[in-house]
Amino acid sequence: MRIGILGAGNMAAALGAKWVGAGHDVLIGARSAERAAVLAERIGARAGTLAEAAGHGEAVLVSVGHAAVGEVVPPLAPSLVGKALLDCSNPIVPGPGGLMLTTDGGPAAAGALAAAAPGAHVVKAFHLSAAEVWAGPHAAGLGVPLCGDDPTALAVAHTLVADVGSVPLPVGGLDRAGYLEATAAIVIGMWFAGQDPRTMLPLPENAHG
């Protein structure tokens, strides 16, 4: 599969390397041509501009911060029409009581991305774990919640989740993205506090009493 990645940060490096290893044709595009070239060489991908990455991919990973989406994505929107557009962002910042959403009272980050790229098929994915998890062996067997509205884009996301060794967990349409983003604020905050979120949940066979 041809995959374009917008951004050259840690998530781009972690997921891009796994997808290259799975045999996909990955092109990294970033605002810094030098950073894109350095990352592409390191993981065995190709480098280009943001526009080239958007045009290259059958699937496109948006790996820029949520705050940058409004600047980066709209000029690329014509090249993204009809494509699976994966959103791994976490719109969270430290607050007085813990991590909080920067989107509180407004659209979810995934919804804002969909508005910035009309005609693209946004899927929320890969946002619950840090780049270091996706880069290493601990991604194996992890469940990855996915939400999106387009069946074909969701099927693409399922493939890309499986190709990093993880398990796709569809949780509904894109209108569920805000719930996933709020979950990330709680779960990541617990990790920062040294707590284990997994201890909150019973095994499925025990979940109904």
Short mmCIF file of N, CA and C in Angstrom, two decimals, residues 18-103:
data_model
loop_
_atom_site.label_atom_id
_atom_site.label_comp_id
_atom_site.label_asym_id
_atom_site.label_seq_id
_atom_site.Cartn_x
_atom_site.Cartn_y
_atom_site.Cartn_z
N LYS A 18 7.42 0.72 11.12
CA LYS A 18 6.70 -0.56 11.14
C LYS A 18 6.05 -0.84 9.79
N TRP A 19 5.50 0.19 9.17
CA TRP A 19 4.84 -0.02 7.87
C TRP A 19 5.84 -0.30 6.77
N VAL A 20 7.00 0.34 6.81
CA VAL A 20 8.05 0.00 5.85
C VAL A 20 8.44 -1.47 6.03
N GLY A 21 8.58 -1.89 7.29
CA GLY A 21 8.93 -3.27 7.58
C GLY A 21 7.90 -4.27 7.09
N ALA A 22 6.64 -3.81 7.01
CA ALA A 22 5.57 -4.68 6.53
C ALA A 22 5.45 -4.67 5.00
N GLY A 23 6.33 -3.91 4.34
CA GLY A 23 6.35 -3.91 2.88
C GLY A 23 5.60 -2.79 2.20
N HIS A 24 5.14 -1.80 2.97
CA HIS A 24 4.41 -0.69 2.37
C HIS A 24 5.37 0.35 1.79
N ASP A 25 4.86 1.12 0.85
CA ASP A 25 5.61 2.19 0.18
C ASP A 25 5.28 3.49 0.90
N VAL A 26 6.19 3.94 1.76
CA VAL A 26 5.93 5.08 2.65
C VAL A 26 6.70 6.31 2.18
N LEU A 27 6.00 7.44 2.12
CA LEU A 27 6.63 8.71 1.77
C LEU A 27 6.37 9.70 2.90
N ILE A 28 7.45 10.26 3.45
CA ILE A 28 7.39 11.23 4.54
C ILE A 28 7.41 12.64 3.97
N GLY A 29 6.43 13.44 4.36
CA GLY A 29 6.44 14.86 4.00
C GLY A 29 6.37 15.70 5.25
N ALA A 30 7.10 16.79 5.28
CA ALA A 30 7.12 17.65 6.47
C ALA A 30 7.37 19.08 6.05
N ARG A 31 7.09 20.00 6.97
CA ARG A 31 7.38 21.41 6.68
C ARG A 31 8.88 21.64 6.55
N SER A 32 9.67 20.82 7.25
CA SER A 32 11.12 20.87 7.12
C SER A 32 11.58 19.76 6.18
N ALA A 33 12.07 20.12 5.01
CA ALA A 33 12.54 19.12 4.06
C ALA A 33 13.70 18.32 4.64
N GLU A 34 14.55 18.97 5.44
CA GLU A 34 15.69 18.28 6.03
C GLU A 34 15.23 17.20 7.00
N ARG A 35 14.26 17.54 7.86
CA ARG A 35 13.76 16.54 8.82
C ARG A 35 13.10 15.37 8.10
N ALA A 36 12.35 15.67 7.05
CA ALA A 36 11.72 14.59 6.29
C ALA A 36 12.76 13.67 5.67
N ALA A 37 13.82 14.25 5.12
CA ALA A 37 14.86 13.45 4.49
C ALA A 37 15.61 12.60 5.49
N VAL A 38 15.92 13.17 6.65
CA VAL A 38 16.65 12.43 7.69
C VAL A 38 15.82 11.25 8.17
N LEU A 39 14.54 11.49 8.45
CA LEU A 39 13.68 10.41 8.93
C LEU A 39 13.49 9.35 7.86
N ALA A 40 13.24 9.76 6.63
CA ALA A 40 13.03 8.79 5.56
C ALA A 40 14.24 7.88 5.39
N GLU A 41 15.43 8.46 5.43
CA GLU A 41 16.64 7.64 5.30
C GLU A 41 16.76 6.67 6.46
N ARG A 42 16.41 7.13 7.65
CA ARG A 42 16.55 6.28 8.85
C ARG A 42 15.63 5.08 8.81
N ILE A 43 14.41 5.23 8.31
CA ILE A 43 13.45 4.13 8.38
C ILE A 43 13.27 3.41 7.04
N GLY A 44 13.97 3.85 6.01
CA GLY A 44 13.86 3.19 4.72
C GLY A 44 12.67 3.62 3.89
N ALA A 45 12.19 4.83 4.15
CA ALA A 45 11.08 5.39 3.38
C ALA A 45 11.62 6.36 2.34
N ARG A 46 10.72 7.08 1.69
CA ARG A 46 11.09 8.15 0.78
C ARG A 46 10.67 9.48 1.38
N ALA A 47 11.30 10.55 0.95
CA ALA A 47 11.01 11.88 1.48
C ALA A 47 10.45 12.76 0.38
N GLY A 48 9.63 13.71 0.79
CA GLY A 48 9.09 14.68 -0.15
C GLY A 48 8.47 15.84 0.60
N THR A 49 7.68 16.60 -0.08
CA THR A 49 6.98 17.72 0.54
C THR A 49 5.68 17.21 1.16
N LEU A 50 5.04 18.08 1.93
CA LEU A 50 3.72 17.74 2.46
C LEU A 50 2.75 17.42 1.32
N ALA A 51 2.79 18.22 0.27
CA ALA A 51 1.89 17.99 -0.86
C ALA A 51 2.17 16.66 -1.54
N GLU A 52 3.44 16.30 -1.64
CA GLU A 52 3.78 15.01 -2.26
C GLU A 52 3.32 13.85 -1.40
N ALA A 53 3.45 13.98 -0.09
CA ALA A 53 2.99 12.91 0.81
C ALA A 53 1.48 12.76 0.73
N ALA A 54 0.76 13.88 0.69
CA ALA A 54 -0.69 13.82 0.58
C ALA A 54 -1.12 13.17 -0.73
N GLY A 55 -0.42 13.47 -1.80
CA GLY A 55 -0.77 12.91 -3.09
C GLY A 55 -0.34 11.47 -3.26
N HIS A 56 0.69 11.06 -2.54
CA HIS A 56 1.26 9.72 -2.70
C HIS A 56 0.37 8.64 -2.12
N GLY A 57 -0.20 8.92 -0.97
CA GLY A 57 -0.79 7.85 -0.19
C GLY A 57 -2.17 7.41 -0.64
N GLU A 58 -2.40 6.09 -0.63
CA GLU A 58 -3.76 5.56 -0.59
C GLU A 58 -4.33 5.81 0.80
N ALA A 59 -3.44 5.76 1.78
CA ALA A 59 -3.76 6.15 3.15
C ALA A 59 -2.77 7.23 3.55
N VAL A 60 -3.21 8.15 4.40
CA VAL A 60 -2.36 9.24 4.86
C VAL A 60 -2.48 9.35 6.37
N LEU A 61 -1.33 9.32 7.04
CA LEU A 61 -1.28 9.53 8.49
C LEU A 61 -0.98 11.00 8.75
N VAL A 62 -1.85 11.64 9.52
CA VAL A 62 -1.60 13.03 9.93
C VAL A 62 -0.87 12.98 11.26
N SER A 63 0.42 13.27 11.21
CA SER A 63 1.28 13.19 12.38
C SER A 63 1.86 14.56 12.70
N VAL A 64 0.98 15.55 12.67
CA VAL A 64 1.33 16.89 13.14
C VAL A 64 0.44 17.18 14.33
N GLY A 65 0.86 18.07 15.20
CA GLY A 65 0.07 18.40 16.37
C GLY A 65 -1.30 18.95 15.99
N HIS A 66 -2.26 18.71 16.87
CA HIS A 66 -3.63 19.17 16.60
C HIS A 66 -3.66 20.67 16.29
N ALA A 67 -2.85 21.44 17.00
CA ALA A 67 -2.87 22.90 16.80
C ALA A 67 -2.40 23.30 15.41
N ALA A 68 -1.64 22.42 14.74
CA ALA A 68 -1.10 22.75 13.42
C ALA A 68 -2.01 22.30 12.28
N VAL A 69 -3.04 21.53 12.59
CA VAL A 69 -3.89 20.96 11.53
C VAL A 69 -4.52 22.05 10.68
N GLY A 70 -5.00 23.11 11.30
CA GLY A 70 -5.66 24.18 10.56
C GLY A 70 -4.76 24.89 9.58
N GLU A 71 -3.45 24.85 9.84
CA GLU A 71 -2.49 25.47 8.92
C GLU A 71 -2.02 24.49 7.85
N VAL A 72 -1.76 23.24 8.26
CA VAL A 72 -1.11 22.28 7.37
C VAL A 72 -2.09 21.63 6.40
N VAL A 73 -3.27 21.25 6.88
CA VAL A 73 -4.13 20.36 6.11
C VAL A 73 -4.96 21.04 5.02
N PRO A 74 -5.59 22.19 5.24
CA PRO A 74 -6.47 22.74 4.20
C PRO A 74 -5.83 22.90 2.82
N PRO A 75 -4.56 23.34 2.71
CA PRO A 75 -3.99 23.42 1.36
C PRO A 75 -3.83 22.07 0.67
N LEU A 76 -3.83 20.99 1.47
CA LEU A 76 -3.64 19.65 0.92
C LEU A 76 -4.97 18.96 0.62
N ALA A 77 -6.07 19.58 1.01
CA ALA A 77 -7.37 18.92 0.97
C ALA A 77 -7.73 18.32 -0.39
N PRO A 78 -7.46 19.00 -1.51
CA PRO A 78 -7.83 18.38 -2.80
C PRO A 78 -7.14 17.04 -3.05
N SER A 79 -5.93 16.88 -2.53
CA SER A 79 -5.20 15.62 -2.72
C SER A 79 -5.66 14.52 -1.78
N LEU A 80 -6.44 14.88 -0.77
CA LEU A 80 -6.86 13.92 0.25
C LEU A 80 -8.26 13.37 0.02
N VAL A 81 -8.95 13.89 -0.97
CA VAL A 81 -10.33 13.46 -1.22
C VAL A 81 -10.38 11.96 -1.51
N GLY A 82 -11.27 11.27 -0.82
CA GLY A 82 -11.47 9.85 -1.04
C GLY A 82 -10.49 8.94 -0.32
N LYS A 83 -9.52 9.51 0.39
CA LYS A 83 -8.48 8.70 1.02
C LYS A 83 -8.78 8.46 2.50
N ALA A 84 -8.22 7.37 3.02
CA ALA A 84 -8.25 7.13 4.46
C ALA A 84 -7.25 8.07 5.11
N LEU A 85 -7.74 8.90 6.02
CA LEU A 85 -6.91 9.91 6.68
C LEU A 85 -6.87 9.58 8.16
N LEU A 86 -5.73 9.07 8.62
CA LEU A 86 -5.61 8.60 10.00
C LEU A 86 -5.17 9.73 10.92
N ASP A 87 -5.92 9.89 12.00
CA ASP A 87 -5.64 10.94 12.99
C ASP A 87 -5.15 10.30 14.28
N CYS A 88 -3.88 10.52 14.61
CA CYS A 88 -3.31 9.96 15.84
C CYS A 88 -3.09 11.03 16.90
N SER A 89 -3.70 12.20 16.72
CA SER A 89 -3.40 13.33 17.61
C SER A 89 -4.10 13.19 18.96
N ASN A 90 -3.52 13.84 19.94
CA ASN A 90 -4.13 13.95 21.26
C ASN A 90 -4.21 15.43 21.62
N PRO A 91 -5.40 16.02 21.58
CA PRO A 91 -5.53 17.44 21.89
C PRO A 91 -5.61 17.66 23.40
N ILE A 92 -4.53 17.35 24.11
CA ILE A 92 -4.54 17.44 25.57
C ILE A 92 -3.37 18.29 26.06
N VAL A 93 -3.60 18.96 27.17
CA VAL A 93 -2.59 19.79 27.82
C VAL A 93 -2.74 19.61 29.33
N PRO A 94 -1.67 19.90 30.10
CA PRO A 94 -1.81 19.84 31.56
C PRO A 94 -2.79 20.90 32.05
N GLY A 95 -3.62 20.52 33.00
CA GLY A 95 -4.56 21.44 33.63
C GLY A 95 -4.43 21.38 35.13
N PRO A 96 -5.19 22.17 35.85
CA PRO A 96 -5.07 22.21 37.31
C PRO A 96 -5.40 20.89 37.99
N GLY A 97 -6.28 20.07 37.37
CA GLY A 97 -6.63 18.80 37.97
C GLY A 97 -6.09 17.60 37.23
N GLY A 98 -5.24 17.82 36.25
CA GLY A 98 -4.73 16.74 35.42
C GLY A 98 -4.82 17.13 33.96
N LEU A 99 -4.59 16.17 33.08
CA LEU A 99 -4.65 16.46 31.65
C LEU A 99 -6.08 16.84 31.25
N MET A 100 -6.19 17.79 30.34
CA MET A 100 -7.50 18.24 29.88
C MET A 100 -7.48 18.42 28.38
N LEU A 101 -8.66 18.40 27.78
CA LEU A 101 -8.79 18.55 26.34
C LEU A 101 -8.73 20.01 25.93
N THR A 102 -7.96 20.30 24.90
CA THR A 102 -7.97 21.65 24.34
C THR A 102 -9.20 21.89 23.48
N THR A 103 -9.92 20.82 23.18
CA THR A 103 -11.10 20.91 22.32
C THR A 103 -12.39 21.02 23.13
#
